[in-house]
Rosetta silent file (secondary structure, phi, psi, omega in degrees, C-alpha in Angstrom):
SEQUENCE: MRQMPIPRERRTSADEVFDYLYDEIVALRMLPGAKISEVEIANKLNVSRQPVRDAFNRLTNLDLLLVRPQRATEVRRFSYEAIQAARFIRAAVEVEVIRLATQTWDGSNMSLLQDNLDQQKATLETKDGDAFHKLDYEFHRILCKIAGVAHAFKVIAEKKALVDRLCVLGLTQEDRIGVLYDDHTRIAERIAAGDAEGAVEIARLHLARLDPTIVSIRKTHGEYFEA
SCORE:     score description
SCORE:     0.000 S_00000001
   1 L     0.000  128.971 -175.929    0.000    0.000    0.000 S_00000001
   2 L  -129.364  162.899  175.106    1.469    3.354   -1.055 S_00000001
   3 L   -78.000 -171.397  179.966    0.688    7.024   -0.876 S_00000001
   4 L   -52.831  125.182 -176.140    0.011    9.176   -3.908 S_00000001
   5 L   -62.872  143.872  177.158    2.469    7.920   -6.571 S_00000001
   6 L   -97.931  131.725 -179.473    5.380   10.166   -7.521 S_00000001
   7 L   -49.989  138.790 -172.967    6.029   10.499  -11.279 S_00000001
   8 H   -55.521  -39.397 -175.723    8.781    8.110  -12.297 S_00000001
   9 H   -70.151  -14.781 -178.395   11.054   10.844  -13.725 S_00000001
  10 H  -106.215    2.259 -175.887   11.061   12.680  -10.383 S_00000001
  11 L   -73.017  145.098 -179.252   11.598    9.698   -8.115 S_00000001
  12 L  -122.076  174.586  176.131   14.646    9.660   -5.870 S_00000001
  13 H   -61.259  -36.548  178.692   16.405    7.080   -3.723 S_00000001
  14 H   -63.307  -36.437  177.584   14.527    8.515   -0.729 S_00000001
  15 H   -63.733  -43.205 -179.451   11.226    7.851   -2.543 S_00000001
  16 H   -64.540  -41.981  178.955   12.221    4.242   -3.159 S_00000001
  17 H   -65.749  -43.362  178.722   13.249    3.753    0.468 S_00000001
  18 H   -58.538  -48.431 -179.385   10.055    5.406    1.667 S_00000001
  19 H   -58.431  -44.490 -179.108    7.881    3.166   -0.518 S_00000001
  20 H   -61.610  -49.951 -177.408    9.668    0.058    0.685 S_00000001
  21 H   -68.264  -38.523  178.552    9.400    0.925    4.376 S_00000001
  22 H   -59.703  -47.038  178.932    5.832    2.174    4.070 S_00000001
  23 H   -62.026  -43.423 -178.943    4.756   -1.109    2.489 S_00000001
  24 H   -63.078  -40.814 -178.469    6.637   -3.142    5.088 S_00000001
  25 H   -71.827  -47.230 -177.285    5.068   -1.231    7.991 S_00000001
  26 H   -67.162  -35.367  179.388    1.516   -1.133    6.647 S_00000001
  27 L   -79.565    0.762  178.336    1.594   -4.808    5.666 S_00000001
  28 L    65.283   22.524  170.215    2.751   -5.587    9.219 S_00000001
  29 L   -76.796  -20.485  167.215    5.941   -7.219    8.036 S_00000001
  30 L  -114.479  110.669 -172.414    7.450   -4.696   10.432 S_00000001
  31 L   -80.767  154.939  175.653    5.361   -4.920   13.590 S_00000001
  32 L   -54.677  130.921 -179.450    4.535   -2.027   15.944 S_00000001
  33 L    93.916  -10.135 -179.450    7.411   -1.575   18.366 S_00000001
  34 L   -67.818  138.187  178.273    9.988   -3.232   16.101 S_00000001
  35 E   -76.910  144.285 -178.022   13.442   -1.614   16.162 S_00000001
  36 E  -141.575  138.034 -173.111   14.704   -0.210   12.872 S_00000001
  37 L  -121.383  136.828  176.021   18.172    1.086   11.980 S_00000001
  38 H   -58.405  -44.374 -177.233   19.311    3.554    9.319 S_00000001
  39 H   -63.191  -46.271 -178.744   22.464    1.534    8.795 S_00000001
  40 H   -62.822  -43.111  179.919   20.645   -1.778    8.404 S_00000001
  41 H   -67.237  -40.843  178.575   18.117   -0.340    5.920 S_00000001
  42 H   -60.764  -43.371  178.865   20.876    1.410    3.942 S_00000001
  43 H   -67.357  -40.480 -177.729   22.824   -1.840    3.667 S_00000001
  44 H   -64.154  -40.145 -176.358   19.732   -3.863    2.801 S_00000001
  45 H   -97.692    1.249  177.742   18.691   -1.510   -0.001 S_00000001
  46 L    57.605   49.448  177.068   22.244   -0.683   -1.075 S_00000001
  47 L  -131.459  170.225  176.355   21.867    3.077   -0.663 S_00000001
  48 L   -77.363  173.090 -177.365   23.604    5.724    1.429 S_00000001
  49 H   -75.287  -22.898 -176.281   22.227    6.746    4.819 S_00000001
  50 H   -62.545  -49.193  177.682   20.939   10.144    3.605 S_00000001
  51 H   -63.565  -31.004  176.738   17.959    8.825    1.588 S_00000001
  52 H   -66.967  -42.781  178.827   17.165    6.478    4.456 S_00000001
  53 H   -62.352  -40.953  178.803   17.234    9.419    6.873 S_00000001
  54 H   -62.977  -43.119  179.249   14.929   11.385    4.544 S_00000001
  55 H   -64.995  -40.366  177.271   12.505    8.440    4.352 S_00000001
  56 H   -58.489  -42.059 -179.810   12.599    8.074    8.135 S_00000001
  57 H   -63.169  -41.767  179.298   11.634   11.741    8.479 S_00000001
  58 H   -65.681  -40.357  179.548    8.648   11.312    6.136 S_00000001
  59 H   -69.721  -32.532  175.862    7.490    8.215    7.974 S_00000001
  60 H   -65.926  -39.907  178.476    7.877   10.030   11.282 S_00000001
  61 H   -64.610  -24.979  176.783    5.642   12.825    9.968 S_00000001
  62 L   -89.372    3.509 -178.400    3.032   10.160    9.199 S_00000001
  63 L    63.737   29.562  177.893    3.353    8.847   12.775 S_00000001
  64 L  -100.982  -18.068  174.781    4.585    5.503   11.460 S_00000001
  65 E  -125.914  151.027  175.839    8.067    5.760   12.985 S_00000001
  66 E  -119.411  109.942 -179.936    9.196    6.980   16.388 S_00000001
  67 L  -104.175  123.490 -178.096   12.628    8.616   16.341 S_00000001
  68 L  -128.865  132.754 -179.661   14.136    9.369   19.747 S_00000001
  69 L   -56.572  135.774  176.182   17.555   10.907   20.487 S_00000001
  70 L    63.453   13.671  178.013   20.101    8.399   21.787 S_00000001
  71 L  -135.383  157.847 -177.795   17.587    5.572   21.482 S_00000001
  72 L   -65.697  138.862  172.687   16.731    3.114   18.731 S_00000001
  73 E   -70.843  142.221 -179.780   14.181    4.194   16.142 S_00000001
  74 E  -138.412  157.276  173.573   11.140    1.944   16.181 S_00000001
  75 E   -65.581  126.516 -172.842    7.958    1.337   14.239 S_00000001
  76 L   -67.435  137.229  174.469    5.410    3.452   16.036 S_00000001
  77 L   -73.858  163.425  178.879    2.789    1.693   18.082 S_00000001
  78 E   -66.941  138.332  172.328   -0.866    2.506   17.584 S_00000001
  79 L  -110.591  115.936 -177.969   -2.142    5.611   19.343 S_00000001
  80 H   -59.651  -42.493 -178.629   -5.833    5.276   20.158 S_00000001
  81 H   -65.039  -43.408 -179.973   -6.270    9.052   20.388 S_00000001
  82 H   -65.685  -37.046  178.871   -4.497    9.697   17.075 S_00000001
  83 H   -63.979  -44.381  179.967   -6.561    7.010   15.363 S_00000001
  84 H   -63.911  -40.940  179.135   -9.819    8.553   16.564 S_00000001
  85 H   -64.918  -43.146 -179.431   -8.754   12.025   15.433 S_00000001
  86 H   -64.217  -40.448 -179.113   -7.673   10.739   12.023 S_00000001
  87 H   -67.548  -35.805  178.054  -10.920    8.852   11.524 S_00000001
  88 H   -62.932  -47.567 -179.312  -12.983   11.940   12.403 S_00000001
  89 H   -65.823  -43.070 -179.279  -11.180   14.064    9.819 S_00000001
  90 H   -62.855  -42.545 -179.567  -11.287   11.339    7.193 S_00000001
  91 H   -61.145  -41.731 -179.601  -15.023   10.778    7.674 S_00000001
  92 H   -62.116  -42.751 -179.689  -15.722   14.501    7.260 S_00000001
  93 H   -69.513  -44.142 -178.385  -13.755   14.631    4.011 S_00000001
  94 H   -61.113  -39.010 -179.925  -15.190   11.366    2.639 S_00000001
  95 H   -60.755  -44.864  179.935  -18.759   12.552    3.247 S_00000001
  96 H   -68.820  -35.762  176.847  -18.189   15.694    1.191 S_00000001
  97 H   -61.140  -44.522 -178.669  -16.425   13.700   -1.534 S_00000001
  98 H   -65.495  -41.269  178.450  -19.421   11.375   -1.825 S_00000001
  99 H   -62.589  -42.945  178.566  -21.883   14.260   -1.966 S_00000001
 100 H   -67.035  -39.751  179.429  -19.853   15.924   -4.720 S_00000001
 101 H   -61.624  -38.019  178.601  -19.446   12.639   -6.603 S_00000001
 102 H   -67.603  -40.945 -179.151  -23.219   12.202   -6.588 S_00000001
 103 H   -66.970  -36.186 -175.623  -23.796   15.752   -7.832 S_00000001
 104 H   -95.536   -1.800 -175.824  -21.266   15.451  -10.656 S_00000001
 105 L   -61.018  126.986  175.727  -22.047   11.841  -11.640 S_00000001
 106 L  -131.781    6.489  177.422  -22.658   11.454  -15.375 S_00000001
 107 L    86.566   -8.388 -175.465  -21.763    7.795  -15.830 S_00000001
 108 L   -69.185  -21.977 -179.872  -18.508    8.510  -17.672 S_00000001
 109 L  -102.040   11.552 -176.109  -16.436    6.935  -14.893 S_00000001
 110 H   -61.408  -41.151 -178.049  -18.639    3.884  -14.457 S_00000001
 111 H   -64.704  -37.825  179.011  -16.218    1.540  -16.228 S_00000001
 112 H   -64.801  -44.408 -179.669  -13.346    2.708  -14.015 S_00000001
 113 H   -68.082  -42.633 -178.036  -15.374    2.186  -10.865 S_00000001
 114 H   -66.939  -36.528  177.961  -16.794   -1.148  -12.024 S_00000001
 115 H   -62.104  -41.339  177.797  -13.364   -2.498  -12.949 S_00000001
 116 H   -63.325  -44.227  179.891  -12.161   -1.755   -9.435 S_00000001
 117 H   -65.013  -37.298  178.220  -15.217   -3.446   -7.915 S_00000001
 118 H   -63.462  -40.546  178.583  -14.747   -6.497  -10.165 S_00000001
 119 H   -67.685  -36.622  175.949  -11.158   -6.845   -8.958 S_00000001
 120 H   -61.292  -44.204 -178.598  -12.352   -6.530   -5.352 S_00000001
 121 H   -60.841  -35.621 -179.259  -14.872   -9.296   -5.967 S_00000001
 122 H   -64.266  -27.086 -179.604  -12.118  -11.545   -7.316 S_00000001
 123 H   -76.769  -12.713  179.986  -10.320  -11.326   -3.956 S_00000001
 124 H   -63.866  -38.612 -179.347  -13.344  -12.839   -2.186 S_00000001
 125 H   -75.271  -39.803 -177.392  -12.432  -16.297   -3.476 S_00000001
 126 H   -81.354  -17.962 -176.537   -8.703  -15.968   -2.878 S_00000001
 127 L    54.448   40.314 -179.738   -9.211  -14.212    0.484 S_00000001
 128 L   -87.764   92.512 -177.236   -6.219  -12.065   -0.394 S_00000001
 129 H   -62.614  -37.118 -178.944   -6.447   -9.348    2.242 S_00000001
 130 H   -65.969  -44.208  179.087   -3.404   -7.471    0.945 S_00000001
 131 H   -64.287  -42.285  179.207   -4.780   -7.274   -2.592 S_00000001
 132 H   -62.987  -41.318 -178.358   -8.184   -6.188   -1.310 S_00000001
 133 H   -59.417  -41.368  178.990   -6.599   -3.529    0.882 S_00000001
 134 H   -66.919  -39.497  179.052   -4.858   -1.991   -2.142 S_00000001
 135 H   -69.178  -33.747  175.146   -8.068   -2.048   -4.157 S_00000001
 136 H   -60.943  -45.933  177.448   -9.913   -0.444   -1.242 S_00000001
 137 H   -56.783  -47.335 -178.701   -7.342    2.351   -1.316 S_00000001
 138 H   -65.778  -36.080  179.576   -7.850    2.780   -5.066 S_00000001
 139 H   -57.612  -46.631 -178.584  -11.654    2.777   -4.693 S_00000001
 140 H   -71.133  -29.922  174.360  -11.571    5.855   -2.474 S_00000001
 141 H   -66.283  -40.741  179.486   -9.102    7.560   -4.817 S_00000001
 142 H   -63.081  -39.923  178.459  -11.488    6.978   -7.717 S_00000001
 143 H   -59.998  -39.908  177.864  -14.347    8.556   -5.762 S_00000001
 144 H   -63.623  -39.688  178.772  -12.232   11.688   -5.297 S_00000001
 145 H   -64.418  -45.084  179.479  -11.554   11.752   -9.035 S_00000001
 146 H   -61.004  -37.939 -178.653  -15.252   11.384   -9.854 S_00000001
 147 H   -73.982  -12.088 -178.698  -16.061   14.202   -7.429 S_00000001
 148 L    79.509   19.923  179.967  -13.544   16.452   -9.164 S_00000001
 149 L  -129.805   58.018 -178.212  -11.504   16.877   -5.991 S_00000001
 150 L   -55.416  -30.276 -179.997   -8.515   14.622   -6.595 S_00000001
 151 L   -64.203  -24.049 -178.998   -6.551   16.759   -4.126 S_00000001
 152 H   -65.389  -24.105 -178.107   -8.861   15.571   -1.328 S_00000001
 153 H   -67.821  -24.154  176.829   -7.331   12.116   -1.571 S_00000001
 154 H   -62.255  -41.998  178.112   -4.076   13.466   -0.149 S_00000001
 155 H   -65.999  -46.218  179.867   -5.894   14.260    3.102 S_00000001
 156 H   -59.689  -43.799 -177.929   -7.672   10.905    3.078 S_00000001
 157 H   -64.038  -41.436 -179.639   -4.378    9.092    2.407 S_00000001
 158 H   -63.935  -42.050 -179.990   -2.573   10.892    5.230 S_00000001
 159 H   -75.344  -33.558  179.857   -5.299   10.052    7.745 S_00000001
 160 H   -66.097  -30.362 -178.819   -5.744    6.565    6.361 S_00000001
 161 L   -58.938  -30.633 -178.473   -2.054    5.855    6.967 S_00000001
 162 L   -71.424  -23.578 -176.591   -2.690    5.948   10.705 S_00000001
 163 L  -115.367   -4.029 -178.345   -5.262    3.154   10.539 S_00000001
 164 H   -54.754  -41.241 -177.312   -4.055    1.118    7.548 S_00000001
 165 H   -66.016  -36.474  176.301   -2.183   -1.301    9.775 S_00000001
 166 H   -65.607  -38.030  177.933   -5.298   -1.918   11.864 S_00000001
 167 H   -61.790  -45.789  179.626   -7.246   -2.547    8.674 S_00000001
 168 H   -62.231  -45.330 -179.909   -4.690   -5.122    7.525 S_00000001
 169 H   -62.922  -38.309  178.609   -4.661   -6.774   10.939 S_00000001
 170 H   -65.782  -39.478 -179.716   -8.463   -6.824   10.930 S_00000001
 171 H   -68.853  -29.222  179.691   -8.601   -8.415    7.496 S_00000001
 172 H   -80.616  -22.221 -177.290   -6.206  -11.156    8.575 S_00000001
 173 H   -94.882  -26.558 -172.827   -8.170  -11.874   11.732 S_00000001
 174 L  -128.705  154.735  176.820  -11.712  -11.632   10.453 S_00000001
 175 L   -87.385   72.652 -172.523  -13.643  -12.620    7.360 S_00000001
 176 L  -106.189   -7.277 -174.932  -14.499   -9.007    6.599 S_00000001
 177 H   -59.000  -44.900 -178.825  -13.560   -8.701    2.931 S_00000001
 178 H   -61.561  -40.156  179.894  -17.033   -9.637    1.704 S_00000001
 179 H   -64.850  -45.179 -179.030  -18.725   -7.129    4.010 S_00000001
 180 H   -67.477  -37.317  176.067  -16.436   -4.290    2.943 S_00000001
 181 H   -62.093  -42.463  177.830  -16.877   -5.200   -0.723 S_00000001
 182 H   -60.950  -39.668  177.099  -20.655   -5.060   -0.287 S_00000001
 183 H   -59.691  -47.567 -179.280  -20.290   -1.604    1.271 S_00000001
 184 H   -60.729  -43.282 -179.680  -18.283   -0.372   -1.706 S_00000001
 185 H   -61.922  -43.843 -179.002  -20.810   -1.805   -4.136 S_00000001
 186 H   -68.437  -36.808  176.859  -23.723   -0.161   -2.334 S_00000001
 187 H   -62.523  -45.791  179.537  -21.929    3.200   -2.152 S_00000001
 188 H   -62.116  -41.541  179.864  -21.303    3.071   -5.917 S_00000001
 189 H   -63.850  -41.868 -179.505  -24.929    2.126   -6.596 S_00000001
 190 H   -67.024  -39.974  177.971  -26.261    4.996   -4.463 S_00000001
 191 H   -62.703  -46.737 -179.874  -23.957    7.503   -6.160 S_00000001
 192 H   -62.922  -28.765 -179.769  -25.036    6.296   -9.612 S_00000001
 193 L   -85.440   -3.863 -179.754  -28.683    6.558   -8.509 S_00000001
 194 L    79.865   15.543 -177.938  -28.209   10.145   -7.361 S_00000001
 195 L   -98.252   83.427 -176.084  -28.883    9.263   -3.732 S_00000001
 196 H   -63.293  -46.292 -176.553  -26.214   11.262   -1.917 S_00000001
 197 H   -68.574  -33.643  175.814  -27.573   10.806    1.583 S_00000001
 198 H   -64.040  -41.919  178.510  -28.046    7.076    1.041 S_00000001
 199 H   -66.068  -39.556  179.378  -24.417    6.800   -0.082 S_00000001
 200 H   -63.864  -42.075  179.855  -23.255    8.889    2.898 S_00000001
 201 H   -60.047  -43.343  179.181  -25.157    6.655    5.325 S_00000001
 202 H   -67.420  -38.684  179.895  -23.469    3.552    3.924 S_00000001
 203 H   -63.494  -40.855  177.956  -20.068    5.276    3.987 S_00000001
 204 H   -62.741  -41.872  176.874  -20.468    6.155    7.656 S_00000001
 205 H   -63.190  -41.075 -179.289  -21.345    2.533    8.395 S_00000001
 206 H   -58.903  -47.395 -178.647  -18.373    1.429    6.291 S_00000001
 207 H   -69.805  -29.727 -178.856  -15.912    3.541    8.284 S_00000001
 208 H   -76.836  -12.469 -177.893  -17.460    2.470   11.591 S_00000001
 209 L   -65.137  -16.251  179.132  -16.872   -1.207   10.860 S_00000001
 210 L   -77.743  -16.585 -175.821  -13.342   -0.816   12.192 S_00000001
 211 H   -53.780  -53.476 -179.910  -14.640   -0.038   15.708 S_00000001
 212 H   -65.097  -28.146  177.209  -14.970   -3.655   16.903 S_00000001
 213 H   -65.570  -42.863  178.860  -11.613   -4.473   15.291 S_00000001
 214 H   -61.274  -45.243  179.472   -9.922   -1.744   17.339 S_00000001
 215 H   -60.920  -45.172 -178.246  -11.531   -3.036   20.532 S_00000001
 216 H   -64.355  -44.868 -177.161  -10.519   -6.613   19.731 S_00000001
 217 H   -68.988  -35.508  177.370   -6.928   -5.780   18.822 S_00000001
 218 H   -63.279  -30.512  178.887   -6.454   -3.648   21.932 S_00000001
 219 H   -79.306  -42.845 -174.130   -7.469   -6.702   23.983 S_00000001
 220 H   -89.203  -23.738 -178.757   -5.471   -9.326   22.123 S_00000001
 221 L  -134.904   56.513 -179.494   -2.432   -7.235   21.128 S_00000001
 222 H   -58.222  -26.045 -179.561   -2.126   -4.589   23.773 S_00000001
 223 H   -68.402  -15.705  177.843    1.618   -4.446   23.136 S_00000001
 224 H   -79.836  -10.622 -176.399    0.889   -2.869   19.741 S_00000001
 225 E  -106.591  148.660  174.749   -0.599    0.225   21.414 S_00000001
 226 L   -66.749  147.042 -179.954    1.118    3.098   23.151 S_00000001
 227 L   -67.106    0.000    0.000    0.697    3.119   26.913 S_00000001
């Protein structure tokens, strides 16, 4: 799972390091609390320490790394307060995106949206949570494009980064892919039907589905959360 892609001609070593670490952290191949070293990452990726340091700074700004003077850098644990704040902001933005998408809907993006939904459906049989998670990310980006506010996805992506790991953990623990796919399908149907408030209602339910996952993970993996 990655943030807004950077055009290939402008990509730097720091971008490559950032993408690698972001994927590793969000996919939980690097667990919350895991120690991480500039030197080790530089050697692993065969780059100098400067691009690694730059990537560390970007990940720290996303609250995915915790850098402390004279102490080892570690993958940041979940902050319950930060997650709640991020979800509040994301919900507010998503609601407006959906309302705008409904107002501007003319059917011209139906094939783009349907292709994404078809790929989501294909993951139901394979139960590939990682693939579904990426398609989920793309689904919300497409909604921003349809609404004519592609820039809004930057805000959504930044806030989503704080909860992406919980989403991945939830998908690996629970059979939730089908439920989330149904939500996406219903949101798309309501937008196409011109029912903005119906789509908003489903979107609010969709975002709230993470609530029991947060409660469950805090009980079973308390070590993943900040004290």
